[in-house]
PDB file of C-alpha atoms and ligand atoms in Angstrom:
ATOM      1  CA  MET D   1     109.801  82.438 118.683  1.00  0.00           C
ATOM      2  CA  CYS D   2     113.121  83.193 116.617  1.00  0.00           C
ATOM      3  CA  VAL D   3     116.173  81.944 116.517  1.00  0.00           C
ATOM      4  CA  ILE D   4     119.402  83.371 115.153  1.00  0.00           C
ATOM      5  CA  PHE D   5     122.758  80.991 113.848  1.00  0.00           C
ATOM      6  CA  THR D   6     125.768  83.704 113.793  1.00  0.00           C
ATOM      7  CA  GLY D   7     129.180  82.746 111.479  1.00  0.00           C
ATOM      8  CA  GLN D   8     126.747  80.848 109.459  1.00  0.00           C
ATOM      9  CA  HIS D   9     129.883  82.250 106.267  1.00  0.00           C
ATOM     10  CA  HIS D  10     129.672  79.267 104.370  1.00  0.00           C
ATOM     11  CA  LEU D  11     126.341  79.184 103.513  1.00  0.00           C
ATOM     12  CA  ASP D  12     125.499  80.185  99.824  1.00  0.00           C
ATOM     13  CA  ASP D  13     121.626  80.141  98.482  1.00  0.00           C
ATOM     14  CA  ASN D  14     122.134  76.488  97.730  1.00  0.00           C
ATOM     15  CA  SER D  15     123.143  75.550 101.141  1.00  0.00           C
ATOM     16  CA  GLN D  16     120.668  77.795 102.625  1.00  0.00           C
ATOM     17  CA  TYR D  17     117.768  75.845 100.657  1.00  0.00           C
ATOM     18  CA  GLU D  18     119.062  72.474 101.961  1.00  0.00           C
ATOM     19  CA  PHE D  19     119.269  74.038 105.361  1.00  0.00           C
ATOM     20  CA  ALA D  20     116.007  75.037 105.204  1.00  0.00           C
ATOM     21  CA  SER D  21     114.643  71.734 103.962  1.00  0.00           C
ATOM     22  CA  LEU D  22     115.911  70.148 106.953  1.00  0.00           C
ATOM     23  CA  LEU D  23     113.085  71.823 108.788  1.00  0.00           C
ATOM     24  CA  GLY D  24     110.066  70.419 106.315  1.00  0.00           C
ATOM     25  CA  THR D  25     109.727  71.204 102.809  1.00  0.00           C
ATOM     26  CA  PRO D  26     110.434  74.305 101.100  1.00  0.00           C
ATOM     27  CA  THR D  27     107.683  76.619  99.321  1.00  0.00           C
ATOM     28  CA  LYS D  28     108.664  77.875  95.894  1.00  0.00           C
ATOM     29  CA  ALA D  29     110.122  81.005  96.695  1.00  0.00           C
ATOM     30  CA  HIS D  30     106.638  83.098  96.431  1.00  0.00           C
ATOM     31  CA  PRO D  31     103.288  82.455  94.882  1.00  0.00           C
ATOM     32  CA  THR D  32     103.966  85.348  92.397  1.00  0.00           C
ATOM     33  CA  VAL D  33     107.541  86.904  92.550  1.00  0.00           C
ATOM     34  CA  LEU D  34     109.289  84.154  90.580  1.00  0.00           C
ATOM     35  CA  SER D  35     111.419  86.114  88.343  1.00  0.00           C
ATOM     36  CA  ARG D  36     114.405  86.570  90.955  1.00  0.00           C
ATOM     37  CA  GLY D  37     114.266  82.809  91.011  1.00  0.00           C
ATOM     38  CA  ALA D  38     112.421  79.776  91.963  1.00  0.00           C
ATOM     39  CA  ASP D  39     113.484  78.800  95.526  1.00  0.00           C
ATOM     40  CA  LEU D  40     114.996  81.572  97.154  1.00  0.00           C
ATOM     41  CA  LEU D  41     112.986  85.402  97.789  1.00  0.00           C
ATOM     42  CA  PRO D  42     115.749  88.098  97.632  1.00  0.00           C
ATOM     43  CA  ILE D  43     114.629  90.954  99.095  1.00  0.00           C
ATOM     44  CA  GLU D  44     116.733  94.134  98.154  1.00  0.00           C
ATOM     45  CA  GLY D  45     115.604  97.151 100.666  1.00  0.00           C
ATOM     46  CA  ALA D  46     114.527  96.403 104.189  1.00  0.00           C
ATOM     47  CA  ALA D  47     110.589  95.145 104.511  1.00  0.00           C
ATOM     48  CA  ASN D  48     109.326  97.999 106.824  1.00  0.00           C
ATOM     49  CA  SER D  49     105.852  96.880 107.368  1.00  0.00           C
ATOM     50  CA  TRP D  50     104.239  94.720 109.873  1.00  0.00           C
ATOM     51  CA  HIS D  51     103.237  91.518 108.559  1.00  0.00           C
ATOM     52  CA  THR D  52     103.135  87.479 108.767  1.00  0.00           C
ATOM     53  CA  ASP D  53     104.913  85.900 105.897  1.00  0.00           C
ATOM     54  CA  VAL D  54     102.564  85.059 102.470  1.00  0.00           C
ATOM     55  CA  SER D  55      99.443  84.852 104.953  1.00  0.00           C
ATOM     56  CA  PHE D  56      97.272  86.068 101.407  1.00  0.00           C
ATOM     57  CA  VAL D  57      97.541  81.951 101.097  1.00  0.00           C
ATOM     58  CA  ASP D  58      95.340  79.100 102.922  1.00  0.00           C
ATOM     59  CA  ARG D  59      98.463  77.559 103.767  1.00  0.00           C
ATOM     60  CA  ILE D  60     100.682  79.872 105.734  1.00  0.00           C
ATOM     61  CA  PRO D  61     104.688  78.455 105.768  1.00  0.00           C
ATOM     62  CA  LYS D  62     105.498  77.466 108.822  1.00  0.00           C
ATOM     63  CA  PHE D  63     109.164  78.730 109.144  1.00  0.00           C
ATOM     64  CA  SER D  64     111.322  81.463 107.281  1.00  0.00           C
ATOM     65  CA  VAL D  65     114.940  81.358 107.347  1.00  0.00           C
ATOM     66  CA  LEU D  66     116.625  84.394 106.489  1.00  0.00           C
ATOM     67  CA  ARG D  67     120.142  85.297 105.438  1.00  0.00           C
ATOM     68  CA  SER D  68     121.947  88.557 105.235  1.00  0.00           C
ATOM     69  CA  THR D  69     123.698  89.183 102.088  1.00  0.00           C
ATOM     70  CA  ASP D  70     124.733  92.738 102.226  1.00  0.00           C
ATOM     71  CA  ARG D  71     124.190  94.409 105.032  1.00  0.00           C
ATOM     72  CA  PRO D  72     124.200  98.590 105.252  1.00  0.00           C
ATOM     73  CA  ALA D  73     127.359 100.063 107.502  1.00  0.00           C
ATOM     74  CA  TYR D  74     124.316 100.633 110.127  1.00  0.00           C
ATOM     75  CA  GLY D  75     120.773 100.199 110.428  1.00  0.00           C
ATOM     76  CA  GLY D  76     119.074  97.699 108.726  1.00  0.00           C
ATOM     77  CA  ALA D  77     118.059  95.243 111.896  1.00  0.00           C
ATOM     78  CA  THR D  78     114.489  93.129 111.494  1.00  0.00           C
ATOM     79  CA  ILE D  79     112.468  93.247 114.866  1.00  0.00           C
ATOM     80  CA  TRP D  80     110.171  90.155 115.339  1.00  0.00           C
ATOM     81  CA  ALA D  81     106.665  90.027 117.748  1.00  0.00           C
ATOM     82  CA  SER D  82     105.719  87.849 119.149  1.00  0.00           C
ATOM     83  CA  THR D  83     101.280  87.179 118.215  1.00  0.00           C
ATOM     84  CA  VAL D  84     101.085  84.833 121.483  1.00  0.00           C
ATOM     85  CA  ALA D  85     102.475  87.013 123.979  1.00  0.00           C
ATOM     86  CA  ALA D  86     100.391  89.522 122.153  1.00  0.00           C
ATOM     87  CA  TYR D  87      97.352  87.655 122.608  1.00  0.00           C
ATOM     88  CA  ALA D  88      98.151  86.298 126.055  1.00  0.00           C
ATOM     89  CA  GLY D  89      98.230  89.974 126.940  1.00  0.00           C
ATOM     90  CA  LEU D  90      94.623  91.393 126.181  1.00  0.00           C
ATOM     91  CA  PRO D  91      92.476  92.067 128.297  1.00  0.00           C
ATOM     92  CA  THR D  92      89.367  89.976 128.562  1.00  0.00           C
ATOM     93  CA  PRO D  93      86.782  92.439 126.097  1.00  0.00           C
ATOM     94  CA  LEU D  94      89.410  92.674 123.766  1.00  0.00           C
ATOM     95  CA  ARG D  95      89.958  88.862 123.767  1.00  0.00           C
ATOM     96  CA  VAL D  96      86.493  87.560 123.447  1.00  0.00           C
ATOM     97  CA  LEU D  97      86.493  90.580 120.167  1.00  0.00           C
ATOM     98  CA  ALA D  98      89.566  88.515 118.968  1.00  0.00           C
ATOM     99  CA  ASP D  99      88.206  85.365 119.737  1.00  0.00           C
ATOM    100  CA  GLN D 100      85.209  86.041 117.377  1.00  0.00           C
ATOM    101  CA  LEU D 101      86.809  87.590 114.217  1.00  0.00           C
ATOM    102  CA  ARG D 102      87.842  86.499 110.661  1.00  0.00           C
ATOM    103  CA  GLY D 103      90.202  88.442 108.753  1.00  0.00           C
ATOM    104  CA  VAL D 104      90.406  88.709 105.061  1.00  0.00           C
ATOM    105  CA  HIS D 105      94.064  88.599 104.184  1.00  0.00           C
ATOM    106  CA  THR D 106      95.028  89.830 100.194  1.00  0.00           C
ATOM    107  CA  ASN D 107      98.422  90.285  98.281  1.00  0.00           C
ATOM    108  CA  ASN D 108      96.829  92.654  96.504  1.00  0.00           C
ATOM    109  CA  TYR D 109      96.975  95.179  99.804  1.00  0.00           C
ATOM    110  CA  ASP D 110      97.543  99.061  99.868  1.00  0.00           C
ATOM    111  CA  TYR D 111     101.220  98.885  99.491  1.00  0.00           C
ATOM    112  CA  ALA D 112     101.832 102.608  99.683  1.00  0.00           C
ATOM    113  CA  GLU D 113     100.263 102.831 102.746  1.00  0.00           C
ATOM    114  CA  HIS D 114     103.043 100.392 104.122  1.00  0.00           C
ATOM    115  CA  LEU D 115     105.808  99.923 102.655  1.00  0.00           C
ATOM    116  CA  THR D 116     108.653 102.437 101.779  1.00  0.00           C
ATOM    117  CA  THR D 117     111.761 100.469 100.353  1.00  0.00           C
ATOM    118  CA  GLY D 118     111.723  97.514  98.086  1.00  0.00           C
ATOM    119  CA  VAL D 119     108.217  96.327  97.030  1.00  0.00           C
ATOM    120  CA  GLY D 120     106.372  99.765  98.200  1.00  0.00           C
ATOM    121  CA  SER D 121     108.850 101.843  96.090  1.00  0.00           C
ATOM    122  CA  ASP D 122     109.462  99.621  92.700  1.00  0.00           C
ATOM    123  CA  PRO D 123     106.513  99.533  90.507  1.00  0.00           C
ATOM    124  CA  ALA D 124     107.711  96.318  88.969  1.00  0.00           C
ATOM    125  CA  TYR D 125     107.903  94.288  91.994  1.00  0.00           C
ATOM    126  CA  ARG D 126     104.619  95.545  93.017  1.00  0.00           C
ATOM    127  CA  ALA D 127     103.176  94.932  89.242  1.00  0.00           C
ATOM    128  CA  GLU D 128     104.634  91.392  89.893  1.00  0.00           C
ATOM    129  CA  PHE D 129     103.379  90.382  93.468  1.00  0.00           C
ATOM    130  CA  VAL D 130      99.626  91.322  92.484  1.00  0.00           C
ATOM    131  CA  GLN D 131      99.957  89.155  88.879  1.00  0.00           C
ATOM    132  CA  ASN D 132      97.917  86.850  90.439  1.00  0.00           C
ATOM    133  CA  ALA D 133      94.916  87.717  93.063  1.00  0.00           C
ATOM    134  CA  PHE D 134      94.479  85.597  96.457  1.00  0.00           C
ATOM    135  CA  GLN D 135      92.714  86.638  99.293  1.00  0.00           C
ATOM    136  CA  THR D 136      92.096  83.825 102.080  1.00  0.00           C
ATOM    137  CA  GLU D 137      90.009  84.485 105.007  1.00  0.00           C
ATOM    138  CA  HIS D 138      91.643  83.278 108.175  1.00  0.00           C
ATOM    139  CA  PRO D 139      90.516  83.012 112.122  1.00  0.00           C
ATOM    140  CA  VAL D 140      91.990  85.950 113.739  1.00  0.00           C
ATOM    141  CA  VAL D 141      93.029  83.832 116.436  1.00  0.00           C
ATOM    142  CA  ARG D 142      94.606  80.414 115.222  1.00  0.00           C
ATOM    143  CA  VAL D 143      95.546  77.417 117.211  1.00  0.00           C
ATOM    144  CA  HIS D 144      99.140  76.624 116.638  1.00  0.00           C
ATOM    145  CA  PRO D 145      99.218  73.361 115.462  1.00  0.00           C
ATOM    146  CA  GLU D 146     102.818  72.181 117.283  1.00  0.00           C
ATOM    147  CA  THR D 147     102.314  73.878 120.693  1.00  0.00           C
ATOM    148  CA  GLY D 148      98.470  74.827 121.163  1.00  0.00           C
ATOM    149  CA  GLU D 149      99.381  78.185 121.968  1.00  0.00           C
ATOM    150  CA  ARG D 150      96.839  80.926 120.320  1.00  0.00           C
ATOM    151  CA  ALA D 151      98.383  83.367 118.003  1.00  0.00           C
ATOM    152  CA  LEU D 152      96.708  86.258 116.745  1.00  0.00           C
ATOM    153  CA  THR D 153      96.688  86.451 112.712  1.00  0.00           C
ATOM    154  CA  LEU D 154      96.885  89.581 111.616  1.00  0.00           C
ATOM    155  CA  GLY D 155      99.795  92.037 109.721  1.00  0.00           C
ATOM    156  CA  HIS D 156      99.619  93.921 106.616  1.00  0.00           C
ATOM    157  CA  PHE D 157      97.842  91.733 104.207  1.00  0.00           C
ATOM    158  CA  VAL D 158      94.814  91.897 106.121  1.00  0.00           C
ATOM    159  CA  LYS D 159      92.247  93.921 104.091  1.00  0.00           C
ATOM    160  CA  SER D 160      89.241  93.507 106.003  1.00  0.00           C
ATOM    161  CA  PHE D 161      87.189  91.616 108.648  1.00  0.00           C
ATOM    162  CA  VAL D 162      84.232  89.339 107.926  1.00  0.00           C
ATOM    163  CA  GLY D 163      81.068  91.178 108.429  1.00  0.00           C
ATOM    164  CA  LEU D 164      82.605  94.632 109.337  1.00  0.00           C
ATOM    165  CA  LYS D 165      82.774  98.092 107.373  1.00  0.00           C
ATOM    166  CA  THR D 166      85.847  99.174 105.670  1.00  0.00           C
ATOM    167  CA  SER D 167      86.548 102.153 108.178  1.00  0.00           C
ATOM    168  CA  GLU D 168      85.670  99.698 111.040  1.00  0.00           C
ATOM    169  CA  SER D 169      88.199  96.956 109.985  1.00  0.00           C
ATOM    170  CA  THR D 170      90.880  99.694 109.712  1.00  0.00           C
ATOM    171  CA  ASP D 171      90.393 100.630 113.065  1.00  0.00           C
ATOM    172  CA  LEU D 172      90.301  97.572 114.702  1.00  0.00           C
ATOM    173  CA  LEU D 173      93.502  96.091 113.006  1.00  0.00           C
ATOM    174  CA  ARG D 174      94.880  99.450 114.201  1.00  0.00           C
ATOM    175  CA  LEU D 175      93.850  98.499 117.813  1.00  0.00           C
ATOM    176  CA  PHE D 176      95.080  94.660 117.285  1.00  0.00           C
ATOM    177  CA  GLN D 177      98.530  95.563 115.883  1.00  0.00           C
ATOM    178  CA  ALA D 178      99.308  98.020 118.355  1.00  0.00           C
ATOM    179  CA  ARG D 179      99.364  95.326 120.605  1.00  0.00           C
ATOM    180  CA  ILE D 180     100.979  93.202 118.577  1.00  0.00           C
ATOM    181  CA  GLU D 181     103.971  95.759 117.610  1.00  0.00           C
ATOM    182  CA  CYS D 182     104.577  97.268 120.985  1.00  0.00           C
ATOM    183  CA  PRO D 183     107.810  96.253 121.922  1.00  0.00           C
ATOM    184  CA  ASP D 184     107.127  94.466 125.006  1.00  0.00           C
ATOM    185  CA  ASN D 185     106.592  91.448 122.675  1.00  0.00           C
ATOM    186  CA  THR D 186     109.080  92.268 120.696  1.00  0.00           C
ATOM    187  CA  PHE D 187     113.079  90.717 119.755  1.00  0.00           C
ATOM    188  CA  ARG D 188     115.370  92.705 117.475  1.00  0.00           C
ATOM    189  CA  TRP D 189     118.591  91.556 115.783  1.00  0.00           C
ATOM    190  CA  ASN D 190     121.156  93.953 114.391  1.00  0.00           C
ATOM    191  CA  TRP D 191     122.693  91.755 111.305  1.00  0.00           C
ATOM    192  CA  ASN D 192     125.869  90.925 110.923  1.00  0.00           C
ATOM    193  CA  ASP D 193     127.784  88.816 108.037  1.00  0.00           C
ATOM    194  CA  GLY D 194     126.975  85.603 108.373  1.00  0.00           C
ATOM    195  CA  ASP D 195     123.852  85.595 110.507  1.00  0.00           C
ATOM    196  CA  VAL D 196     120.929  83.136 109.337  1.00  0.00           C
ATOM    197  CA  ALA D 197     117.649  83.959 111.427  1.00  0.00           C
ATOM    198  CA  ILE D 198     114.593  81.041 111.391  1.00  0.00           C
ATOM    199  CA  TRP D 199     111.363  82.374 112.473  1.00  0.00           C
ATOM    200  CA  ASP D 200     107.773  80.511 113.173  1.00  0.00           C
ATOM    201  CA  ASN D 201     105.886  82.264 110.959  1.00  0.00           C
ATOM    202  CA  ARG D 202     102.742  80.940 112.583  1.00  0.00           C
ATOM    203  CA  SER D 203     103.418  82.991 116.171  1.00  0.00           C
ATOM    204  CA  THR D 204     105.297  86.001 115.010  1.00  0.00           C
ATOM    205  CA  GLN D 205     104.917  89.220 113.126  1.00  0.00           C
ATOM    206  CA  HIS D 206     108.187  90.740 111.765  1.00  0.00           C
ATOM    207  CA  TYR D 207     109.423  94.239 110.304  1.00  0.00           C
ATOM    208  CA  GLY D 208     112.781  95.295 108.702  1.00  0.00           C
ATOM    209  CA  VAL D 209     114.094  98.733 110.095  1.00  0.00           C
ATOM    210  CA  ALA D 210     114.573 100.859 106.922  1.00  0.00           C
ATOM    211  CA  ASP D 211     116.912 103.233 109.016  1.00  0.00           C
ATOM    212  CA  PHE D 212     120.349 103.041 106.499  1.00  0.00           C
ATOM    213  CA  GLY D 213     119.676 105.808 104.210  1.00  0.00           C
ATOM    214  CA  ASP D 214     120.599 104.967 100.426  1.00  0.00           C
ATOM    215  CA  GLN D 215     122.652 102.226 101.273  1.00  0.00           C
ATOM    216  CA  PHE D 216     122.732  98.477  99.522  1.00  0.00           C
ATOM    217  CA  ARG D 217     121.030  95.856 101.494  1.00  0.00           C
ATOM    218  CA  ARG D 218     119.574  92.456 100.714  1.00  0.00           C
ATOM    219  CA  VAL D 219     118.627  89.656 102.480  1.00  0.00           C
ATOM    220  CA  HIS D 220     117.511  86.072 101.094  1.00  0.00           C
ATOM    221  CA  ARG D 221     114.574  84.213 102.400  1.00  0.00           C
ATOM    222  CA  VAL D 222     113.558  80.897 102.055  1.00  0.00           C
ATOM    223  CA  THR D 223     110.088  79.823 103.450  1.00  0.00           C
ATOM    224  CA  VAL D 224     109.174  76.410 104.796  1.00  0.00           C
ATOM    225  CA  ALA D 225     105.317  74.731 104.379  1.00  0.00           C
ATOM    226  CA  GLY D 226     102.953  75.008 107.038  1.00  0.00           C
ATOM    227  CA  ASP D 227      99.374  73.903 107.434  1.00  0.00           C
ATOM    228  CA  ILE D 228      95.936  75.473 107.107  1.00  0.00           C
ATOM    229  CA  PRO D 229      95.202  77.638 110.414  1.00  0.00           C
ATOM    230  CA  ILE D 230      92.627  76.575 112.500  1.00  0.00           C
ATOM    231  CA  GLY D 231      90.714  78.756 115.110  1.00  0.00           C
ATOM    232  CA  ILE D 232      89.531  78.070 118.066  1.00  0.00           C
ATOM    233  CA  HIS D 233      86.233  77.505 117.513  1.00  0.00           C
ATOM    234  CA  HIS D 234      87.724  74.759 115.246  1.00  0.00           C
ATOM    235  CA  ASP D 235      86.854  76.778 112.291  1.00  0.00           C
ATOM    236  CA  ARG D 236      89.953  76.413 109.394  1.00  0.00           C
ATOM    237  CA  SER D 237      90.529  79.341 107.181  1.00  0.00           C
ATOM    238  CA  THR D 238      88.902  79.617 103.455  1.00  0.00           C
ATOM    239  CA  ILE D 239      89.977  80.284  99.897  1.00  0.00           C
ATOM    240  CA  ILE D 240      87.882  83.353  98.742  1.00  0.00           C
ATOM    241  CA  GLU D 241      90.208  83.334  95.479  1.00  0.00           C
ATOM    242  CA  GLY D 242      93.429  82.291  94.175  1.00  0.00           C
ATOM    243  CA  ASP D 243      95.421  78.742  94.190  1.00  0.00           C
ATOM    244  CA  ALA D 244      98.109  77.873  95.958  1.00  0.00           C
ATOM    245  CA  THR D 245      98.622  74.371  95.432  1.00  0.00           C
ATOM    246  CA  GLU D 246     101.601  75.207  92.879  1.00  0.00           C
ATOM    247  CA  TYR D 247     103.474  77.169  95.665  1.00  0.00           C
ATOM    248  CA  SER D 248     103.493  74.957  98.484  1.00  0.00           C
ATOM    249  CA  VAL D 249     102.520  71.516  99.546  1.00  0.00           C
ATOM    250  CA  VAL D 250      99.975  71.497 102.667  1.00  0.00           C
ATOM    251  CA  GLU D 251     102.248  70.499 105.641  1.00  0.00           C
ATOM    252  CA  THR D 252     100.990  67.539 108.476  1.00  0.00           C
ATOM    253  CA  PRO D 253     101.570  69.188 112.047  1.00  0.00           C
ATOM    254  CA  GLN D 254     103.748  67.496 114.604  1.00  0.00           C
ATOM    255  CA  PRO D 255     101.937  68.344 117.905  1.00  0.00           C
ATOM    256  CA  LEU D 256     104.616  68.332 120.710  1.00  0.00           C
ATOM    257  CA  VAL D 257     104.254  65.545 123.324  1.00  0.00           C
ATOM    258  CA  GLY D 258     101.541  66.901 125.985  1.00  0.00           C
ATOM    259  CA  TRP D 259      99.466  68.661 123.104  1.00  0.00           C
ATOM    260  CA  VAL D 260      96.513  66.635 121.675  1.00  0.00           C
ATOM    261  CA  PRO D 261      95.151  68.548 119.123  1.00  0.00           C
ATOM    262  CA  ALA D 262      92.354  65.816 118.702  1.00  0.00           C
ATOM    263  CA  SER D 263      88.710  66.444 119.295  1.00  0.00           C
ATOM    264  CA  THR D 264      88.638  65.617 122.996  1.00  0.00           C
ATOM    265  CA  ALA D 265      86.774  67.945 125.464  1.00  0.00           C
ATOM    266  CA  SER D 266      90.096  68.496 127.071  1.00  0.00           C
ATOM    267  CA  ILE D 267      91.767  70.203 124.145  1.00  0.00           C
ATOM    268  CA  ARG D 268      93.862  73.072 125.050  1.00  0.00           C
ATOM    269  CA  GLY D 269      93.964  75.945 122.999  1.00  0.00           C
ATOM    270  CA  PHE D 270      90.114  75.407 121.918  1.00  0.00           C
ATOM    271  CA  ALA D 271      87.205  77.607 123.070  1.00  0.00           C
ATOM    272  CA  ASP D 272      85.147  75.524 125.144  1.00  0.00           C
ATOM    273  CA  GLU D 273      81.983  74.812 123.504  1.00  0.00           C
TER     274      GLU D 273
HETATM  275  O1  LIG O   1     113.826  93.376 105.501  1.00  0.00           O
HETATM  276  C1  LIG O   1     114.014  92.519 106.635  1.00  0.00           C
HETATM  277  O2  LIG O   1     114.621  92.568 107.572  1.00  0.00           O
HETATM  278  C2  LIG O   1     112.408  91.619 106.774  1.00  0.00           C
HETATM  279  C3  LIG O   1     112.599  90.772 105.429  1.00  0.00           C
HETATM  280  C4  LIG O   1     111.208  90.358 105.444  1.00  0.00           C
HETATM  281  O3  LIG O   1     110.096  90.611 105.405  1.00  0.00           O
HETATM  282  C5  LIG O   1     111.329  88.724 105.071  1.00  0.00           C
HETATM  283  O4  LIG O   1     112.107  88.329 104.642  1.00  0.00           O
HETATM  284  O5  LIG O   1     109.873  87.896 104.806  1.00  0.00           O
HETATM  285 FE1  LIG O   2     108.385  89.109 105.871  1.00  0.00          FE
END
């Protein structure tokens, strides 16, 4: 779910971007936050809230490539959780429930509720983050376009589930997030200078640990274009609000050998219908 390259001291912003380009077509830095550069998104502090990057657009990036530029003397690890492992571990009643749900993801989520550094504590950053509204409905269980695995698509951008009351959505999100965030599904990396992390953003969530006091910490991120998610009932994500065409192309996935995404009866990943 996540690969770390150590010793990449030679990288700067340009070569990080070039490296990410080997994995596909980079997106713009962000759908709304472009004041810090068009290609890379610098994140100061830690994104200390569980999320999948940019899940509020229809074309969720497939990979994120993250480089530590300023590392605190202690703390500031990043944790990733496998949303495939979380789904696979669901008991049948919860799996059946997840299989039926669609979630509404938005960039105008409750920052104060989630983030205590960076985005959460900087009003100017937050204002830029929400300057254009995005809302997208995604199947809660998506079929990974390359492996056919099923993955939960949730995180802090989720505002509600289709057809449920706000209070019910809050409770259900908490329930599924607890399953995702369970340490059994996670991998934690303590950054060293020269480290670069790449993760599959279609099958993970992540969290930057804000345990470094008032030391300066900064990471630079490049995201790589992904496809539009498809659920286990062949249901695609749908846009409610916002146009992400300027942000990212839609990638055509390359299924791995042995995984056939065509509409045949024997499709792995899709529900029997
Ligand atoms: O602060 C961190 O370690 C995570 C940053 C983050 O969420 C991202 O780069 O997408
Ligand atoms: Fe992130």
